[in-house]
Amino acid sequence: MKAGVGRIDAKFAALKDEGRAGLGVFITAGDPDARTSAAILKGLPGAGADMVEFGMPFTDPMADGPAIQEASQRALKAGMTLKGTLALVRGFRQDDKTTPIILMGYYNPIYAYGVDAFISDALDAGADGLIVVDLPPEEDDELCIPALKRGLGFIRLATPTTDDKRLPKVLTNTAGFVYYVSIAGITGTASASSDMITGAVERLKRHTDLPVCVGFGIKTPDQAADVARVADGAIVGTAVVNAIKDSLDGDGSATDSTVSDTLAFVKTLADGVRGARA
Amino acid sequence: MASPAPANSLRSGPDENGHFGIFGGRYVAETLMPLILDVDAAYKAAKLDPEFQREFEYYQKHYIGRPSPLYFAERLTDHFGGAKIYFKRDELNHTGAHKINNVMGQALLARRMGKTKVIAETGAGQHGVATATACALFGMECEVFMGAEDVQRQKPNVDRMRLLGAKVHPVTSGSSTLKDAMNEALRYWVSKPDTHFYIIGTVAGPHPYPAMVRDFQSVIGIETKAQMMEAEGRLPDTLVAAIGGGSNAMGLFHPFLDDTDVALIGVEAGGYGIETDKHAASLTGGRPGVLHGNRTYLLQDEDGQITEAHSISAGLDYPGIGPEHSWLHELGRVEYVAVTDDEALESFALCTRKEGIIPALEPSHALAHVGKIAGGLPKDHLIVMNLCGRGDKDVDAVIPKLEAKGLL
């Protein structure tokens, strides 16, 4: 079975065969605690997620809005670490060999862990790609190049502010897919119009053969469906994290319904994505 | 600004991508990258434009009130009984601190770029006040991000910003302090890329900010050199400055980096003591990491999570430090030490009573270190301490503490 960037490529090939776009779901590792997070993660493919963006908690998530920052804070408070995050990936990979896991976060915890050790341990645990928000192409030598050499995908964010002149630089050394950030801003705020998204995806497709996924600002099944009509994947983060948050008790701890409520919401998104081109 | 550096100079950094050795760089999200590149290109052009220099110098002289005096602190010199102590009086600048030096430079750059709106982060509020001031002067809109906790403890500065027409956003995310204010300012900036310019207040952040802020602040060191030649006919022996992010220290030190006979000492905020985890001394008590767009020394736990800084001084209460300081620390060109809250407080009181100058808590840290070394140095040893801000903003916070210690 293919691992690393190969697993991402295989997934998008399979989706292409099915004639539909994929649903990427973001959750923060360890939110609200390791056990609940493991159960949500395990249930995501069954609820219709085609790919998981697994957030590595960080105290200072510069590109994220309050919802995802608070998810990080809940996870850290409950004791989540980078090592713990990789352990959750390993647990998931025991039963699921086809759903790509993209580790998403910020560079400092990885730098503290040690780049080489992190790449080895991430691959060994069964992670397939990385999105490290604060490593632009200008800093590719840090992690991107070493990761790609070892077969761990490095997925780059392209944004509305990435003009045609800069785009080739952003797309170089990108593997797996391209993540289009549909708004100029942080996660969980505004939503782009479908016309803008369509135009942006078309622009990206002129520059790359890689699949293009769209995220930031997708909150509802309808919005996910709109994106799924024009892109290769729709990624939903804040709305899922909010579903987790809404299920917690007053102290921010998991309840009996945390896993089921979250997965039920993911199912509505998946139905939206799957019905989009029907 | 400083004369061009010779080859092999310590003043030639950073490289094209903003690296000082392994430190510095541009570790930002792609959303921000085009904005940073715009600022870089605009600053490069401005640096070479005599008209920009002329404008900058005009406002330095007529609006900020530069040059600031180099003042012989005779009473404190007698008190410590050793080295001859001079103060570089940057607290006499308009708005009461060195922060305005940098703000005027960046505000002029923003205007040159056609930006009409400005954002800033602030800790103690001095940078926020300076930014609000420049915005009032140039008719720009100003929004300042300030940790909710700092809004409480620096109320006079919040009021000043409001009077100047700025909108103050209290930041409640994360730990509600300066680092979170910077996170929020960066988040806000990415959502307004066309209209807004971000005026960063210290020698940190993504390239070109550390180098640009240093260049605008280096007027402090350039003046000090000339003034000391006039006063003593030679260069000083030791320079001492307080460090939070490190802009006043970098401004004083940078023109002296190649004068290797001049000892340079940066004083970090030791809070309750380095041995406790309640301090803000990134170099003395931290290790290299990546935050807010640059690699530098950071206060962090084993897992790379940023830990909260603590200092009696809101202006030093930041878990990082400018990348050039990290580089100079590893090279050993600058010595970095730490001073506790209590030591700073005692120096605050001492300076007020001996010299009739109420210093800000930030330079009170520098003075505390001067007090530790001056007595053991010969009488012809020349020390310059950067008195980088006045203490009016700290009065409310300091009085109960001084009363409790029997110092008032």
XYZ file of C-alpha atoms in Angstrom:
686
model
C 0.000 0.000 0.000
C 1.258 3.447 -0.857
C 2.300 5.749 1.941
C 3.413 9.365 2.116
C 2.763 11.500 -0.922
C 1.865 8.291 -2.817
C -1.199 7.824 -0.623
C -2.341 11.369 -1.428
C -1.849 10.798 -5.152
C -3.726 7.470 -4.979
C -6.649 9.136 -3.197
C -7.022 11.891 -5.776
C -6.731 9.324 -8.586
C -9.525 7.300 -6.977
C -11.692 10.418 -6.587
C -11.134 11.246 -10.228
C -12.311 7.760 -11.157
C -15.418 8.310 -9.085
C -15.956 11.623 -10.862
C -16.244 13.666 -7.729
C -14.333 16.032 -5.502
C -13.016 15.050 -2.094
C -13.824 16.342 1.354
C -10.894 17.282 3.572
C -11.710 17.691 7.246
C -9.562 19.614 9.679
C -9.528 18.787 13.360
C -6.949 19.688 15.981
C -5.075 16.741 17.468
C -6.076 16.256 21.078
C -9.143 18.502 20.975
C -10.700 18.324 23.497
C -8.602 15.403 24.778
C -6.530 12.611 23.252
C -9.130 9.845 23.614
C -12.016 11.800 22.139
C -9.787 13.111 19.377
C -8.747 9.538 18.504
C -12.397 8.477 18.311
C -13.334 11.412 16.052
C -10.321 10.743 13.833
C -11.200 7.070 13.536
C -14.779 7.914 12.590
C -13.996 10.562 9.949
C -13.610 8.271 6.901
C -16.874 6.506 7.755
C -18.602 9.898 7.982
C -17.412 10.687 4.480
C -14.108 12.500 4.925
C -11.737 11.622 2.100
C -8.715 13.220 3.705
C -7.809 14.511 7.143
C -5.960 17.731 7.927
C -4.709 16.990 11.394
C -3.800 20.136 13.310
C -0.648 20.111 15.385
C -1.563 22.357 18.317
C 0.420 25.580 18.743
C 0.094 28.434 21.205
C 0.414 31.162 18.575
C -1.415 30.170 15.377
C -0.897 33.376 13.415
C -3.039 32.442 10.389
C -5.961 31.030 12.342
C -9.033 32.606 13.803
C -10.281 32.275 17.385
C -12.042 28.909 16.889
C -8.912 27.041 15.842
C -6.721 28.890 18.341
C -9.100 27.840 21.113
C -9.008 24.248 19.837
C -5.222 24.379 20.179
C -5.569 25.748 23.682
C -8.001 22.983 24.682
C -5.651 20.344 23.283
C -2.559 21.802 24.936
C -4.367 22.151 28.236
C -5.277 18.475 28.035
C -1.589 17.669 27.545
C -1.295 17.180 23.791
C 2.236 17.325 22.355
C 3.720 16.746 18.918
C 4.714 13.281 20.014
C 1.147 12.677 21.161
C -0.136 13.935 17.810
C 2.006 11.385 15.968
C 0.757 8.658 18.304
C -2.822 9.513 17.284
C -1.825 9.228 13.627
C -0.245 5.842 14.316
C -3.415 4.623 16.014
C -5.544 5.731 13.074
C -3.237 4.091 10.538
C -3.655 0.624 12.154
C -7.134 0.344 10.630
C -7.093 2.780 7.739
C -4.553 2.462 4.957
C -6.106 4.735 2.308
C -7.193 8.009 3.904
C -4.378 10.537 3.634
C -3.414 12.390 6.783
C -1.910 15.818 6.328
C -0.263 17.258 9.426
C -1.071 20.942 9.558
C 0.426 23.546 11.838
C 3.297 25.877 12.534
C 7.023 25.395 12.387
C 8.217 25.969 15.947
C 7.012 22.684 17.506
C 8.612 20.812 14.574
C 11.834 22.784 14.930
C 11.874 22.009 18.648
C 11.264 18.307 17.896
C 14.120 18.271 15.357
C 13.413 18.289 11.616
C 15.001 14.932 10.735
C 13.474 13.101 13.668
C 10.099 14.641 12.890
C 10.128 13.565 9.226
C 11.119 9.999 10.189
C 8.580 9.736 12.981
C 5.773 11.316 10.938
C 6.292 8.880 8.052
C 6.654 5.989 10.445
C 3.398 6.928 12.173
C 1.609 6.999 8.812
C 1.332 10.699 8.009
C 1.426 11.550 4.313
C 1.909 15.249 3.952
C 2.632 18.501 5.741
C 1.119 21.947 5.681
C 3.344 24.254 7.659
C 1.728 27.623 7.509
C 4.722 29.770 8.403
C 7.212 28.185 5.997
C 6.921 30.059 2.682
C 8.983 28.972 -0.374
C 11.709 31.386 0.750
C 12.452 28.999 3.649
C 12.206 25.731 1.678
C 15.557 24.431 2.891
C 14.245 24.176 6.438
C 11.728 21.377 6.067
C 10.120 21.280 2.631
C 13.106 19.919 0.687
C 14.119 17.337 3.329
C 10.479 16.171 3.626
C 10.005 15.817 -0.137
C 13.244 13.842 -0.396
C 11.845 11.330 2.042
C 8.480 11.065 0.289
C 6.490 13.162 2.726
C 4.259 15.557 0.769
C 4.638 19.292 1.276
C 1.440 21.117 0.483
C 1.604 24.806 -0.163
C -1.031 27.438 0.418
C -1.821 29.763 -2.477
C -3.869 32.837 -1.624
C -5.754 35.664 -3.331
C -2.652 37.806 -2.743
C -0.411 35.319 -4.560
C -0.210 36.937 -7.992
C 0.774 35.271 -11.266
C 4.342 36.411 -10.844
C 4.684 34.721 -7.472
C 2.561 31.650 -8.159
C 5.290 29.584 -9.899
C 7.510 30.084 -6.857
C 4.738 28.859 -4.582
C 4.018 25.841 -6.768
C 7.636 24.709 -7.023
C 8.405 22.027 -4.453
C 4.721 21.395 -3.830
C 3.538 17.796 -3.810
C 0.195 16.091 -3.194
C -2.134 18.975 -3.925
C -2.334 22.757 -3.800
C -4.384 24.300 -1.015
C -6.113 27.448 -2.201
C -6.927 29.827 0.640
C -10.076 31.391 -0.727
C -10.032 34.627 1.256
C -7.404 37.183 2.221
C -7.559 36.589 5.916
C -7.559 33.991 8.644
C -9.509 30.779 9.122
C -13.132 30.887 10.108
C -14.016 34.394 9.006
C -15.434 35.511 5.672
C -16.434 33.282 2.765
C -15.511 33.863 -0.852
C -18.186 33.888 -3.551
C -18.345 30.849 -5.817
C -17.463 33.025 -8.818
C -14.274 34.130 -7.141
C -13.422 30.551 -6.212
C -14.129 29.332 -9.742
C -11.863 31.990 -11.204
C -9.113 31.254 -8.737
C -9.206 27.503 -9.319
C -9.073 28.051 -13.074
C -6.064 30.323 -12.623
C -4.262 27.719 -10.503
C -5.076 24.956 -12.981
C -3.297 26.953 -15.675
C -0.142 26.794 -13.577
C -0.214 23.259 -12.170
C -1.341 19.706 -12.859
C -1.696 18.986 -9.157
C -5.165 18.661 -7.634
C -6.476 21.939 -6.216
C -8.331 21.952 -2.911
C -10.063 25.006 -1.520
C -10.396 25.958 2.113
C -10.954 28.882 4.532
C -14.517 30.110 4.871
C -16.403 26.910 3.910
C -18.989 26.499 6.659
C -22.029 24.714 5.263
C -22.840 21.651 3.109
C -24.047 24.010 0.364
C -20.813 25.954 0.339
C -18.871 22.681 0.320
C -20.956 21.547 -2.655
C -20.275 24.813 -4.511
C -16.561 24.313 -4.084
C -16.796 20.628 -4.992
C -18.265 21.563 -8.364
C -15.149 23.453 -9.413
C -12.237 22.165 -7.328
C -10.728 18.753 -6.604
C -11.448 19.051 -2.940
C -13.167 21.157 -0.305
C -11.500 21.529 3.083
C -13.549 22.415 6.143
C -11.891 23.329 9.427
C -13.472 25.945 11.637
C -17.034 24.662 11.165
C -15.989 21.159 12.279
C -13.982 22.539 15.183
C -17.059 24.550 16.163
C -19.157 21.375 16.064
C -16.711 19.829 18.530
C -16.817 22.923 20.705
C -20.620 23.061 20.691
C -20.780 19.510 22.045
C -18.564 20.184 25.070
C -19.765 20.767 28.603
C -19.291 24.010 30.538
C -15.702 23.121 31.452
C -14.749 22.418 27.864
C -14.685 18.656 28.407
C -16.046 16.051 26.023
C -19.589 14.747 26.497
C -21.277 11.527 25.334
C -22.377 13.292 22.167
C -19.057 14.904 21.164
C -17.971 12.168 18.768
C -21.408 11.458 17.311
C -22.363 15.138 16.874
C -19.091 15.939 15.161
C -19.304 12.986 12.814
C -22.952 13.737 12.046
C -21.949 17.255 10.968
C -19.119 15.865 8.833
C -21.653 13.548 7.192
C -23.750 16.539 6.091
C -20.668 18.111 4.522
C -19.800 14.830 2.804
C -23.321 14.546 1.417
C -22.956 18.065 0.058
C -19.665 17.256 -1.630
C -20.849 13.915 -3.007
C -24.064 15.362 -4.369
C -22.370 18.350 -5.960
C -21.823 16.951 -9.436
C -24.824 14.610 -9.411
C 21.307 56.597 8.758
C 24.562 54.682 9.199
C 27.391 54.899 6.688
C 27.897 51.802 4.492
C 29.609 48.957 6.297
C 33.040 47.740 5.154
C 33.596 44.101 4.142
C 33.711 41.669 7.097
C 31.771 44.210 9.088
C 29.333 43.213 11.792
C 27.117 45.957 10.406
C 26.556 44.400 6.973
C 23.722 42.051 7.914
C 21.194 40.790 7.151
C 21.517 38.942 3.832
C 19.031 39.350 0.985
C 16.470 37.103 2.704
C 16.868 38.755 6.052
C 19.113 36.246 7.785
C 21.598 37.194 10.480
C 23.502 33.913 10.592
C 20.767 31.355 11.272
C 18.485 34.010 12.781
C 15.904 36.273 11.171
C 14.272 35.246 7.896
C 10.667 35.432 6.740
C 8.597 32.770 8.452
C 5.127 33.967 7.565
C 2.004 32.547 5.976
C 1.690 32.889 2.231
C -1.177 35.335 2.762
C 1.287 37.744 4.317
C 4.240 37.118 2.051
C 3.270 39.438 -0.829
C 2.700 42.240 1.680
C 6.104 41.721 3.252
C 7.761 41.692 -0.170
C 6.027 44.990 -1.018
C 7.354 46.601 2.149
C 10.815 45.250 1.383
C 10.840 46.658 -2.137
C 9.479 50.017 -1.000
C 12.013 50.302 1.798
C 14.912 49.406 -0.498
C 13.871 52.178 -2.864
C 13.299 54.693 -0.074
C 16.722 54.036 1.410
C 18.343 55.131 -1.832
C 16.129 58.175 -2.273
C 17.691 61.401 -0.945
C 14.241 62.960 -0.720
C 13.100 60.250 1.720
C 16.236 60.833 3.804
C 15.673 64.554 3.770
C 12.085 64.163 4.922
C 13.059 61.720 7.639
C 15.763 64.062 8.930
C 13.402 67.004 8.825
C 10.907 65.292 11.132
C 13.677 63.971 13.374
C 14.912 67.489 13.970
C 11.773 69.588 14.010
C 9.120 67.191 15.263
C 10.865 64.598 17.434
C 13.398 67.112 18.729
C 16.611 65.347 17.774
C 19.417 65.200 18.545
C 18.588 64.118 22.067
C 21.181 65.284 24.615
C 24.029 63.168 25.890
C 23.897 64.040 29.558
C 26.596 63.504 32.176
C 24.787 61.995 35.185
C 27.112 63.437 37.767
C 25.132 62.633 40.881
C 24.702 58.973 39.957
C 28.363 58.809 38.957
C 29.289 60.061 42.454
C 26.766 57.692 44.015
C 28.267 54.593 42.430
C 31.809 55.951 42.851
C 33.420 54.549 39.698
C 32.867 54.888 35.978
C 31.635 58.139 34.485
C 27.980 57.664 33.574
C 26.289 59.380 30.656
C 22.625 59.126 29.734
C 21.479 59.267 26.130
C 18.288 61.215 26.717
C 15.859 59.595 24.310
C 13.118 60.038 26.882
C 13.106 63.710 25.839
C 11.831 62.865 22.385
C 8.327 63.915 21.489
C 5.955 61.283 22.986
C 8.550 60.374 25.593
C 10.500 57.432 24.247
C 12.733 56.208 21.451
C 9.775 54.541 19.703
C 8.924 57.646 17.670
C 12.288 57.445 15.814
C 11.175 54.270 14.076
C 7.540 55.242 13.729
C 8.331 58.427 11.774
C 10.435 56.390 9.361
C 7.760 53.765 8.800
C 4.926 56.302 8.625
C 6.814 58.185 5.911
C 7.337 54.886 4.102
C 3.634 54.036 4.409
C 2.732 57.445 2.979
C 5.199 56.915 0.136
C 3.519 53.582 -0.615
C 0.154 55.301 -0.817
C -1.239 53.568 2.273
C -3.794 55.540 4.224
C -4.344 53.233 7.161
C -1.907 52.027 9.742
C -1.946 49.233 12.284
C 0.415 48.645 15.176
C 0.855 46.376 18.173
C 1.871 47.747 21.517
C 2.868 46.455 24.921
C 3.557 49.349 27.273
C 1.742 51.631 24.887
C 4.745 53.779 23.910
C 4.856 52.397 20.391
C 1.088 52.709 20.137
C 1.221 56.340 21.251
C 4.046 57.107 18.839
C 2.137 55.486 15.983
C -1.095 57.282 16.873
C 0.902 60.527 16.945
C 2.421 60.059 13.502
C -0.979 59.074 12.115
C -2.544 62.224 13.532
C 0.236 64.259 11.970
C -0.102 62.656 8.547
C -3.896 62.307 8.588
C -3.874 58.516 8.527
C -6.279 56.134 10.208
C -4.696 54.258 13.082
C -5.644 51.004 14.790
C -3.613 49.687 17.685
C -3.711 46.128 19.006
C -2.940 45.818 22.685
C -3.221 42.866 25.041
C -6.270 43.252 27.289
C -4.025 42.864 30.314
C -1.767 45.700 29.111
C -4.798 47.898 28.412
C -5.482 47.660 32.153
C -1.963 48.302 33.401
C -1.067 51.113 30.949
C -4.282 53.105 31.023
C -2.732 56.581 30.575
C -1.244 55.488 27.256
C -4.554 54.009 26.129
C -6.169 57.376 26.790
C -3.439 59.193 24.901
C -3.963 56.952 21.867
C -7.688 57.592 21.950
C -7.132 61.342 22.212
C -4.887 61.158 19.168
C -7.702 59.534 17.245
C -6.518 55.933 17.236
C -8.782 52.967 17.742
C -7.443 50.629 20.418
C -8.366 46.953 20.043
C -7.978 45.072 23.351
C -6.740 41.574 22.500
C -8.180 38.730 24.537
C -6.876 35.740 22.581
C -4.074 33.547 23.926
C -2.461 35.137 26.971
C -3.807 38.659 26.270
C -0.356 40.272 26.193
C 2.088 41.724 23.662
C 2.727 38.506 21.727
C -1.010 38.035 21.258
C -1.368 41.664 20.208
C 1.217 40.968 17.510
C -0.670 37.830 16.417
C -3.865 39.848 16.105
C -2.193 42.694 14.236
C -0.757 40.208 11.733
C -4.156 38.521 11.361
C -5.836 41.841 10.782
C -3.211 42.878 8.269
C -3.702 39.825 6.049
C -7.382 40.705 5.733
C -6.623 44.279 4.559
C -3.638 43.884 2.268
C -4.477 46.741 -0.109
C -5.015 49.635 2.233
C -3.056 48.971 5.420
C 0.551 49.312 6.484
C 1.755 47.521 9.606
C 4.189 49.582 11.696
C 6.058 47.036 13.830
C 7.513 48.601 16.956
C 10.684 46.644 17.495
C 13.582 44.982 15.672
C 11.620 41.738 15.272
C 9.136 40.226 12.828
C 9.730 39.096 9.260
C 12.418 40.701 7.103
C 12.721 43.635 6.357
C 11.343 44.795 9.724
C 14.319 43.917 11.966
C 16.761 45.701 9.655
C 14.425 48.586 8.845
C 13.567 49.349 12.474
C 17.264 49.134 13.368
C 18.138 51.568 10.593
C 15.544 54.070 11.803
C 16.721 53.701 15.413
C 20.440 53.840 14.673
C 20.282 57.625 14.890
C 20.669 57.019 18.646
C 24.115 55.465 18.263
C 25.233 57.825 15.512
C 24.465 60.845 17.692
C 26.058 59.206 20.721
C 29.312 58.722 18.816
C 29.496 62.354 17.763
C 28.375 63.695 21.129
C 30.891 61.590 23.037
C 33.692 62.754 20.753
C 32.665 66.293 21.549
C 32.356 65.704 25.304
C 35.361 63.460 25.914
C 37.321 63.415 22.685
C 36.995 59.656 22.358
C 34.530 56.798 22.060
C 32.812 55.460 25.183
C 34.075 52.247 26.812
C 30.736 50.613 27.586
C 27.190 50.994 26.256
C 24.244 49.679 28.242
C 20.629 49.383 27.079
C 17.464 47.551 28.137
C 16.033 44.885 25.847
C 12.509 43.687 25.258
C 12.360 43.209 21.493
C 15.566 45.213 21.440
C 15.022 48.312 19.297
C 16.550 50.955 21.560
C 19.553 48.718 22.217
C 20.033 47.934 18.546
C 19.765 51.626 17.701
C 22.476 52.470 20.191
C 24.735 49.475 19.515
C 24.629 49.138 15.754
C 26.875 52.081 14.828
C 29.416 50.737 17.362
C 29.451 47.072 16.318
C 32.770 47.392 14.487
C 34.358 49.454 17.272
C 35.460 46.350 19.096
C 36.992 48.289 22.011
C 33.511 49.421 22.975
C 31.807 46.884 25.254
C 28.101 46.425 24.563
C 25.707 45.164 27.225
C 22.040 44.357 26.701
C 19.888 44.080 29.790
C 16.925 41.704 29.683
C 13.998 41.643 32.080
C 14.679 39.014 34.721
C 11.219 39.298 36.299
C 11.163 37.373 39.576
C 14.562 35.884 38.657
C 15.887 33.689 35.849
C 15.761 30.640 38.116
C 11.974 31.062 38.350
C 9.947 30.642 35.160
C 8.606 34.167 35.619
C 10.863 36.327 33.482
C 11.159 37.813 29.989
C 14.850 37.058 29.328
C 14.773 35.267 25.969
C 18.546 35.101 25.520
C 19.459 34.312 29.106
C 16.605 31.849 29.660
C 15.330 30.743 26.227
C 16.485 28.896 23.125
C 16.206 29.373 19.349
C 12.820 28.926 17.713
C 10.492 30.487 15.145
C 7.745 32.977 15.983
C 6.256 36.115 14.436
C 8.132 35.724 11.195
C 11.673 35.221 12.435
C 14.002 32.685 13.972
C 15.328 33.960 17.239
C 15.706 33.072 20.911
C 12.292 32.401 22.448
C 10.810 31.446 25.768
C 9.263 28.069 25.050
C 8.645 24.682 26.586
C 10.191 21.378 25.462
C 7.454 20.873 22.888
C 8.069 24.224 21.203
C 5.007 25.900 22.712
C 5.599 29.571 23.485
C 5.535 30.303 27.208
C 4.342 33.496 28.818
C 6.870 36.155 29.638
C 6.768 38.079 32.877
C 8.169 41.502 33.658
C 7.155 44.422 35.831
C 7.658 46.413 32.636
C 4.963 45.852 30.021
C 7.429 47.025 27.375
C 9.829 44.155 28.070
C 7.129 41.541 28.544
C 7.691 39.618 25.306
C 8.838 35.993 24.908
C 11.158 36.759 21.977
C 13.888 39.184 20.963
C 15.085 40.696 17.694
C 17.026 38.195 15.556
C 20.089 40.418 15.244
C 20.456 40.287 19.030
C 20.328 36.476 18.901
C 23.111 36.565 16.319
C 25.221 39.034 18.318
C 24.666 36.900 21.403
C 25.989 33.771 19.683
C 28.921 35.735 18.226
C 29.667 37.074 21.682
C 29.861 40.673 20.405
C 27.210 41.821 22.853
C 26.963 40.619 26.441
C 23.414 39.953 27.588
C 22.506 40.021 31.255
C 19.266 40.057 33.233
C 17.953 42.336 35.960
C 14.995 41.513 38.227
C 11.768 43.468 38.788
C 12.977 44.505 42.246
C 16.343 45.738 41.030
C 14.650 47.775 38.292
C 12.244 49.272 40.823
C 15.068 50.376 43.108
C 16.868 51.993 40.174
C 13.662 53.745 39.161
C 13.525 55.357 42.606
C 17.256 56.097 42.664
C 17.304 57.850 39.290
C 14.269 59.910 40.212
C 15.800 61.147 43.464
C 19.415 61.579 42.337
C 18.955 63.051 38.881
C 15.437 64.468 38.931
C 14.548 62.233 36.010
C 11.650 59.783 36.262
C 12.774 56.965 33.984
C 10.485 54.388 32.431
C 10.702 50.923 33.965
C 12.436 49.697 30.799
C 15.615 51.837 31.124
C 15.423 51.326 34.901
C 16.562 47.791 34.082
C 19.569 49.182 32.221
C 20.362 51.500 35.116
C 20.238 48.616 37.585
C 22.990 46.901 35.640
C 24.984 50.111 35.382
C 24.750 50.256 39.176
C 26.182 46.755 39.419
C 29.261 47.454 37.292
C 30.030 51.174 37.655
C 31.515 51.018 41.150
C 34.131 48.470 40.116
C 35.314 50.417 37.091
C 37.973 53.182 37.010
C 36.866 56.819 37.071
C 37.969 57.404 33.498
C 35.788 54.561 32.190
C 32.968 56.025 30.104
C 29.555 54.386 30.246
C 26.607 55.460 28.091
C 23.214 54.203 29.143
C 20.244 54.656 26.870
C 17.558 56.416 28.869
C 15.070 55.329 26.256
C 11.788 56.401 27.851
C 10.275 58.532 30.555
C 8.380 57.016 33.442
C 5.150 59.008 33.595
C 3.240 56.020 32.217
C 4.561 53.839 35.059
C 3.785 56.132 37.980
C 0.448 54.525 38.919
C 1.899 51.020 38.819
C 5.114 51.882 40.626
C 3.846 53.913 43.589
C 2.180 51.073 45.537
C 5.216 48.870 44.927
C 7.648 51.543 46.157
C 5.471 52.176 49.200
C 5.451 48.476 50.001
C 9.248 48.411 49.841
C 9.577 51.512 52.027
C 11.159 53.455 49.165
C 8.448 56.124 49.191
